Amino acid sequence: MFKVLSEDGLARSGELTTRAGIVLTPTFMPDGTRGAVKSLTPEMVYSTGVQVVLANTYHLHLQPGEDTIAKLGGVNKFANRKGPMLTDSGGFQVFSLAKISKITEEGVKFKDPKTGDMIFLSPEKSIQIQMKLGADMIVAFDDVTALDKKGRDRTLEAFERTHRWLERSLAEYQRLTKDMPEKEKPIIFGVVQGGLNKELRKKSLEIVQSLPVGGIAIGGLSVGETKEEMHDMLNFLSEHYDKSPRPRFLLGVGDPVDVRYGIEHGIDMFDCVLPTRNARHGTVWIEGDEKIHLTNERFIQDTSTIDENCDCYTCLEGFSKGFIRHQFKVGEPLAGTLASIHNIRYLERLCESYR
RNA sequence: GCAGGGUUAGUGAAGCGGUCAAACACGGCAGACUGUAAAUCUGCUGGCUUAUGCCUUCGUAGGUUCGAAUCCUACACCCUGCA
């Protein structure tokens, strides 16, 4: 399933075989929460070097529903995507939608912000949905908490629940895949939690690694803690990975500085909304992990491309900062599209340079 | 010509004696964003300067008043009726 091709210190490059194709790591996977990477066609996404796109259980369950997507041929066909797709479990929504959700041992109840309907998600339900969606890689349903002052009080509770839910997720996964040939099974990732508590993190990692999951996901980071705290934890975890050939997936991290740090501390996969969200909001990365605001007045008559060292479609085709700034100012969606292509490519080049 | 209505900061538009440098919206400027309730959100937006401070502003010029964007007079321009 996962082969390490070469190593340099803690960093490594590898080859992950999924039922939808091979993925070279380290890799950055943009989020296409509702099935599409916002403002991009699959061709545009492909042009940036992206191998995997992530979609979300929670959102697709609400609309249009997993049964509909199954009828439409599964997420890959649905999204008209050739490469592998990964679905997130909806666990993150437990955290990000905390205001409208209620957690019990059985699962989580959400109030659909659109319709007001009650939505129930549990480990079993999440896995069932992900299997129906037909994702090539899936994630166990976990309990995520914030790392701000309030959230930290819940660390232990979330840590414990995550493992109970992992066992339930895994049992449901095994039940639903028992008749599938090994090669046809999607890869399931177990999630490590434990907040900023190193003892809990270590224990969590040990628990996840002891189970027959196909990959190790690190969750509960980049949720309110400082960069130093996050890096410190990644550094700590890097001392405790076992030798089993499984990919390590750092959930929700996409700042180039953090991706570099992650790769150099043994992480193989990343997903994040940052490149696309920032892009739609006018911020792009340039050489040196610097960021600039394309909407700034100083670019009004700038004829240069975003980054002369970049080989993305936007830069290669010669779109000037002056042009893109104008499109942003007049609210033309093309601006966000061009910037998204650039930002994703920035992270893909970063990953390629390590590979 | 007569009778009404109007003229407020970059734009639109509140305010109709003090708590008004003047609501709000848009525009402008800057920033935030990390498993997407996010093409979103936040701050600033007369000048000086950053203070419970001063100065200059509400068509123009006068006046009433302790005090006027708010009341009165004249003028200018715009709109609506009647000629």
XYZ file of C-alpha atoms (C1' of nucleotides) in Angstrom:
438
model
C 0.000 0.000 0.000
C 2.614 2.547 1.054
C 6.250 2.353 0.069
C 8.935 4.676 1.341
C 11.161 5.410 -1.625
C 13.799 7.485 0.076
C 14.500 9.230 3.343
C 16.481 12.237 4.434
C 16.499 12.700 8.150
C 12.863 12.526 9.171
C 11.654 13.630 5.765
C 10.737 10.961 3.267
C 9.288 10.493 -0.143
C 6.960 7.638 -0.823
C 4.426 6.010 -3.049
C 0.909 5.382 -1.867
C -1.128 2.932 -3.897
C -4.849 3.599 -3.799
C -7.548 1.854 -5.761
C -7.773 4.956 -7.978
C -4.089 5.250 -8.673
C -0.681 5.927 -7.225
C 0.047 9.006 -5.156
C 3.575 10.303 -4.751
C 4.350 11.820 -1.383
C 4.826 14.240 0.167
C 1.702 15.674 -1.357
C -0.645 18.547 -0.826
C -4.354 17.893 -1.386
C -6.613 20.884 -1.885
C -10.051 20.806 -0.322
C -13.041 20.442 -2.569
C -15.439 20.299 0.322
C -18.604 20.132 -1.724
C -17.079 18.082 -4.493
C -15.272 20.856 -6.310
C -12.204 22.867 -5.455
C -13.865 26.264 -5.307
C -13.700 28.221 -8.555
C -11.581 25.624 -10.374
C -12.343 23.072 -13.070
C -10.758 19.614 -12.677
C -8.384 20.533 -15.525
C -7.189 23.586 -13.643
C -6.682 21.518 -10.509
C -4.816 18.904 -12.523
C -2.601 21.574 -14.082
C -1.224 22.476 -10.666
C 0.105 18.976 -10.110
C -2.528 17.978 -7.586
C -2.923 14.218 -7.212
C -5.680 13.947 -4.619
C -8.676 16.130 -3.816
C -10.486 16.052 -0.508
C -14.260 16.235 -0.182
C -16.375 16.386 2.925
C -18.803 13.917 4.432
C -20.780 16.469 6.385
C -21.415 18.788 3.464
C -22.141 16.140 0.868
C -24.427 14.311 3.265
C -26.480 17.478 3.721
C -26.531 18.227 0.036
C -27.091 16.466 -2.284
C -26.892 13.392 -0.041
C -24.741 10.272 -0.400
C -27.504 8.318 -2.133
C -27.686 10.885 -4.875
C -23.941 10.884 -5.301
C -23.941 7.090 -5.390
C -26.579 7.254 -8.149
C -24.382 9.702 -9.999
C -21.548 7.214 -9.916
C -19.689 8.089 -6.718
C -17.611 11.149 -5.825
C -14.988 10.657 -8.513
C -17.453 10.433 -11.356
C -19.728 12.954 -9.665
C -16.898 15.481 -9.526
C -15.642 14.402 -12.934
C -12.261 13.678 -11.441
C -9.795 11.109 -12.689
C -7.462 10.773 -9.707
C -8.097 9.525 -6.188
C -10.439 11.294 -3.823
C -10.327 11.402 -0.090
C -13.254 12.271 2.129
C -12.983 13.827 5.528
C -15.212 12.322 8.173
C -17.135 15.368 9.311
C -15.259 15.254 12.585
C -13.856 18.686 11.993
C -17.385 20.078 11.750
C -17.960 18.926 15.314
C -15.444 21.583 16.167
C -16.051 24.275 13.566
C -19.814 24.118 14.002
C -19.652 23.732 17.777
C -22.232 26.489 18.196
C -24.877 24.470 16.425
C -23.822 20.989 17.467
C -24.365 18.804 20.489
C -21.984 15.975 21.258
C -22.957 12.776 23.017
C -21.193 9.455 23.268
C -23.389 8.117 20.504
C -22.506 10.872 18.062
C -23.107 14.488 17.179
C -26.308 16.324 16.401
C -26.070 19.332 14.128
C -28.671 21.839 13.212
C -28.543 22.309 9.478
C -27.875 26.048 9.172
C -29.923 26.177 5.988
C -33.017 24.180 6.782
C -32.919 23.975 10.564
C -33.222 20.183 10.324
C -31.379 18.072 12.864
C -28.496 16.139 11.337
C -27.013 13.218 13.194
C -23.500 12.007 12.586
C -21.795 9.117 14.380
C -18.738 6.992 13.673
C -20.896 4.362 11.953
C -22.899 6.926 10.038
C -19.793 8.771 8.887
C -18.181 5.599 7.564
C -21.395 4.520 5.878
C -21.656 7.881 4.156
C -18.027 7.844 3.073
C -18.412 4.336 1.673
C -21.520 5.343 -0.218
C -19.756 8.407 -1.550
C -17.193 5.985 -2.899
C -14.071 7.764 -1.671
C -10.716 6.086 -2.240
C -9.418 7.211 1.125
C -11.577 7.853 4.161
C -11.080 9.181 7.664
C -12.372 7.853 10.976
C -14.885 10.059 12.775
C -13.125 11.930 15.559
C -13.857 14.536 18.185
C -11.928 17.748 17.571
C -11.586 20.572 20.046
C -10.173 24.049 19.766
C -6.812 24.838 21.261
C -7.798 28.238 22.554
C -8.282 28.593 26.321
C -11.834 27.277 26.424
C -11.178 24.366 24.087
C -8.197 23.110 26.010
C -10.429 22.154 28.926
C -12.047 19.554 26.707
C -8.815 17.978 25.465
C -9.016 14.841 27.601
C -12.659 14.233 26.844
C -12.084 14.620 23.091
C -8.985 12.437 23.280
C -10.827 9.581 24.946
C -13.888 9.821 22.771
C -11.793 9.910 19.603
C -10.395 6.456 20.397
C -13.739 4.940 21.258
C -15.078 6.404 18.048
C -12.064 5.134 16.133
C -12.819 1.576 17.182
C -16.427 2.003 16.133
C -15.356 3.608 12.833
C -12.975 0.771 12.167
C -15.546 -1.902 13.036
C -18.021 -0.313 10.644
C -15.340 -0.063 7.967
C -14.487 -3.735 8.368
C -18.130 -4.719 8.269
C -18.711 -2.778 5.051
C -15.533 -3.932 3.299
C -15.363 -7.555 4.374
C -16.547 -8.827 1.011
C -14.367 -6.512 -1.034
C -11.121 -7.675 -2.648
C -8.158 -6.158 -0.830
C -7.280 -3.950 -3.806
C -10.763 -2.476 -3.941
C -10.888 -1.355 -0.335
C -10.534 2.308 0.364
C -7.733 3.266 2.738
C -8.921 4.309 6.172
C -7.043 6.818 8.305
C -7.241 6.814 12.087
C -6.917 10.203 13.759
C -4.486 11.128 16.513
C -5.778 13.687 19.020
C -4.612 14.897 22.412
C -4.415 18.654 22.008
C -1.152 20.103 23.221
C -0.672 17.477 25.885
C 2.341 15.395 24.904
C 1.462 12.437 27.102
C -1.982 12.253 25.532
C -0.592 12.739 22.051
C 1.915 9.948 22.524
C -0.728 7.630 23.905
C -3.104 8.569 21.105
C -0.463 7.878 18.486
C 0.272 4.498 20.055
C -3.393 3.573 20.069
C -3.918 4.560 16.444
C -0.729 2.822 15.331
C -1.732 -0.362 17.142
C -4.912 -0.668 15.088
C -5.240 -2.003 11.537
C -5.723 1.410 9.934
C -4.219 2.136 6.543
C -2.883 5.538 7.465
C -2.151 7.766 10.424
C -3.829 11.169 10.491
C -2.766 13.906 12.858
C -5.776 15.965 13.847
C -6.538 18.757 16.238
C -3.722 21.030 15.170
C -3.914 24.447 13.541
C -7.039 25.128 15.530
C -6.054 28.144 17.579
C -2.630 27.308 18.983
C 0.517 29.202 18.048
C 2.829 28.057 15.277
C 5.473 27.278 17.876
C 3.096 25.026 19.790
C 2.096 23.212 16.627
C 5.684 22.750 15.471
C 6.700 21.592 18.897
C 4.012 18.912 18.776
C 4.971 17.770 15.268
C 8.536 17.525 16.430
C 7.477 15.526 19.457
C 5.318 13.163 17.424
C 8.104 12.586 14.920
C 10.041 10.731 17.603
C 7.236 8.251 18.122
C 6.140 7.015 14.713
C 6.463 3.282 14.340
C 8.133 1.508 11.444
C 4.945 0.283 9.809
C 4.721 1.477 6.220
C 1.776 3.774 6.567
C 1.308 7.303 5.279
C 1.061 10.142 7.782
C -1.524 12.742 7.051
C -1.489 16.120 8.812
C -5.065 17.298 8.696
C -5.866 20.886 7.840
C -2.427 22.377 7.524
C -1.427 24.395 4.471
C 0.714 27.361 5.384
C 3.933 26.762 3.410
C 6.012 27.263 6.532
C 4.004 24.581 8.328
C 4.018 22.218 5.357
C 7.818 22.424 5.211
C 8.018 21.824 8.924
C 5.653 18.885 8.602
C 7.548 17.270 5.747
C 10.804 17.674 7.609
C 9.186 15.936 10.561
C 7.878 12.882 8.771
C 4.512 14.001 7.368
C 3.512 12.676 3.937
C 0.148 14.257 3.219
C -1.543 17.600 3.825
C -4.880 19.110 3.064
C -6.005 22.652 3.647
C -8.440 25.327 2.559
C -5.810 28.009 2.993
C -4.418 28.218 -0.554
C -7.860 28.513 -2.112
C -9.512 30.619 0.561
C -6.610 33.036 0.746
C -6.551 33.185 -3.026
C -10.219 34.092 -3.231
C -9.511 36.784 -0.657
C -6.627 38.182 -2.684
C -3.596 36.811 -0.844
C -0.968 34.767 -2.647
C 2.358 33.225 -1.754
C 5.522 34.219 -3.516
C 9.114 32.976 -3.447
C 10.341 32.569 0.114
C 6.930 31.742 1.604
C 6.135 35.447 1.642
C 2.597 36.526 1.051
C 1.269 39.553 -0.743
C -2.174 41.106 -1.031
C -2.964 41.408 -4.707
C -5.635 43.986 -3.915
C -3.050 46.444 -2.602
C -2.987 49.828 -4.290
C 0.698 49.468 -5.130
C -0.108 46.824 -7.760
C -2.508 49.017 -9.700
C -0.127 49.487 -12.642
C 2.109 46.494 -11.976
C 2.843 44.664 -15.231
C 4.696 41.748 -13.630
C 3.217 38.329 -12.894
C 2.632 37.163 -9.320
C 5.963 35.378 -9.086
C 8.506 35.247 -11.872
C 9.834 31.940 -10.541
C 6.433 30.283 -10.688
C 5.366 27.892 -13.427
C 1.639 27.878 -12.714
C -0.829 28.637 -15.482
C -1.483 32.132 -14.144
C 2.162 33.152 -14.029
C 3.223 31.279 -17.141
C 0.451 32.834 -19.226
C 1.563 36.251 -18.061
C -1.423 37.587 -16.148
C -0.156 40.818 -14.585
C -0.693 41.793 -10.985
C -2.327 44.944 -12.312
C -4.883 42.877 -14.222
C -5.578 40.463 -11.391
C -5.889 43.327 -8.905
C -8.443 44.946 -11.162
C -10.455 41.748 -11.430
C -10.463 41.510 -7.642
C -11.570 45.119 -7.276
C -14.489 44.682 -9.641
C -15.509 41.409 -8.030
C -14.798 39.238 -11.025
C -14.481 35.558 -9.909
C -11.687 35.001 -12.428
C -9.362 36.787 -9.993
C -9.935 34.128 -7.327
C -9.545 31.393 -9.898
C -6.201 32.689 -11.164
C -4.931 33.224 -7.634
C -6.123 29.755 -6.524
C -4.240 28.098 -9.351
C -1.131 29.974 -8.282
C -1.410 29.184 -4.574
C -2.086 25.497 -5.072
C 0.798 25.271 -7.506
C 2.979 26.990 -4.916
C 2.326 24.155 -2.465
C 2.666 21.484 -5.131
C 6.064 22.854 -6.161
C 7.035 22.861 -2.515
C 6.091 19.183 -2.202
C 7.772 18.323 -5.495
C 10.992 19.929 -4.335
C 11.048 17.561 -1.371
C 10.175 14.545 -3.488
C -43.801 84.552 -13.833
C -46.749 82.051 -9.595
C -46.998 77.871 -5.972
C -44.555 73.844 -3.740
C -40.134 70.486 -2.931
C -34.947 70.126 -2.700
C -29.246 71.315 -2.174
C -25.382 67.001 3.914
C -18.561 64.321 3.629
C -15.768 60.378 -2.818
C -21.215 58.701 -4.169
C -26.231 57.670 -2.413
C -28.826 58.899 1.880
C -30.344 59.893 7.476
C -30.386 63.945 10.721
C -34.573 69.039 11.273
C -31.942 73.884 17.955
C -27.427 71.387 22.102
C -25.637 64.351 23.395
C -23.145 66.202 15.213
C -17.040 65.611 12.403
C -22.460 64.266 11.399
C -26.383 57.362 11.341
C -26.367 53.860 7.410
C -25.040 51.873 2.567
C -21.659 51.838 -1.303
C -16.859 53.240 -2.757
C -11.586 53.760 -0.921
C -7.321 51.980 2.213
C -5.183 48.209 5.273
C -5.379 43.561 7.662
C -7.055 38.509 9.075
C -7.927 33.705 7.199
C -4.623 26.448 8.388
C -9.399 18.582 8.130
C -14.334 25.619 4.069
C -21.641 27.969 7.741
C -15.746 31.889 4.591
C -15.973 35.168 -3.468
C -15.988 35.937 4.061
C -14.790 38.799 8.255
C -12.308 42.985 10.972
C -10.322 47.962 11.439
C -9.726 52.837 9.403
C -12.001 56.323 6.013
C -12.554 65.766 6.796
C -7.532 67.885 8.436
C -3.883 68.167 12.220
C -2.668 64.481 14.926
C -3.783 60.303 17.636
C -5.887 63.250 22.858
C -12.258 62.799 27.580
C -7.531 67.851 22.068
C -7.699 71.628 18.354
C -9.156 73.347 13.446
C -12.350 73.414 9.061
C -17.096 71.344 7.232
C -23.765 70.142 6.019
C -25.248 75.181 -1.711
C -23.496 80.838 -0.969
C -23.879 85.344 2.058
C -25.982 87.462 6.176
C -29.074 87.138 10.664
C -31.726 85.120 15.311
C -29.770 82.363 19.645
C -25.703 81.164 25.338
C -25.614 77.446 21.171
C -27.489 76.285 14.104
C -26.583 70.917 9.364
C -31.213 71.996 12.014
C -34.867 78.592 12.729
C -35.190 83.488 9.618
C -33.752 86.622 5.136
C -31.518 87.177 0.400
C -29.124 84.918 -3.616
C -27.606 80.615 -6.808
C -28.728 75.980 -8.875
C -32.052 71.522 -9.446
C -37.069 69.093 -9.510
C -42.684 69.155 -9.730
C -47.378 71.521 -10.797
C -49.987 76.020 -12.942
C -49.269 79.716 -16.598
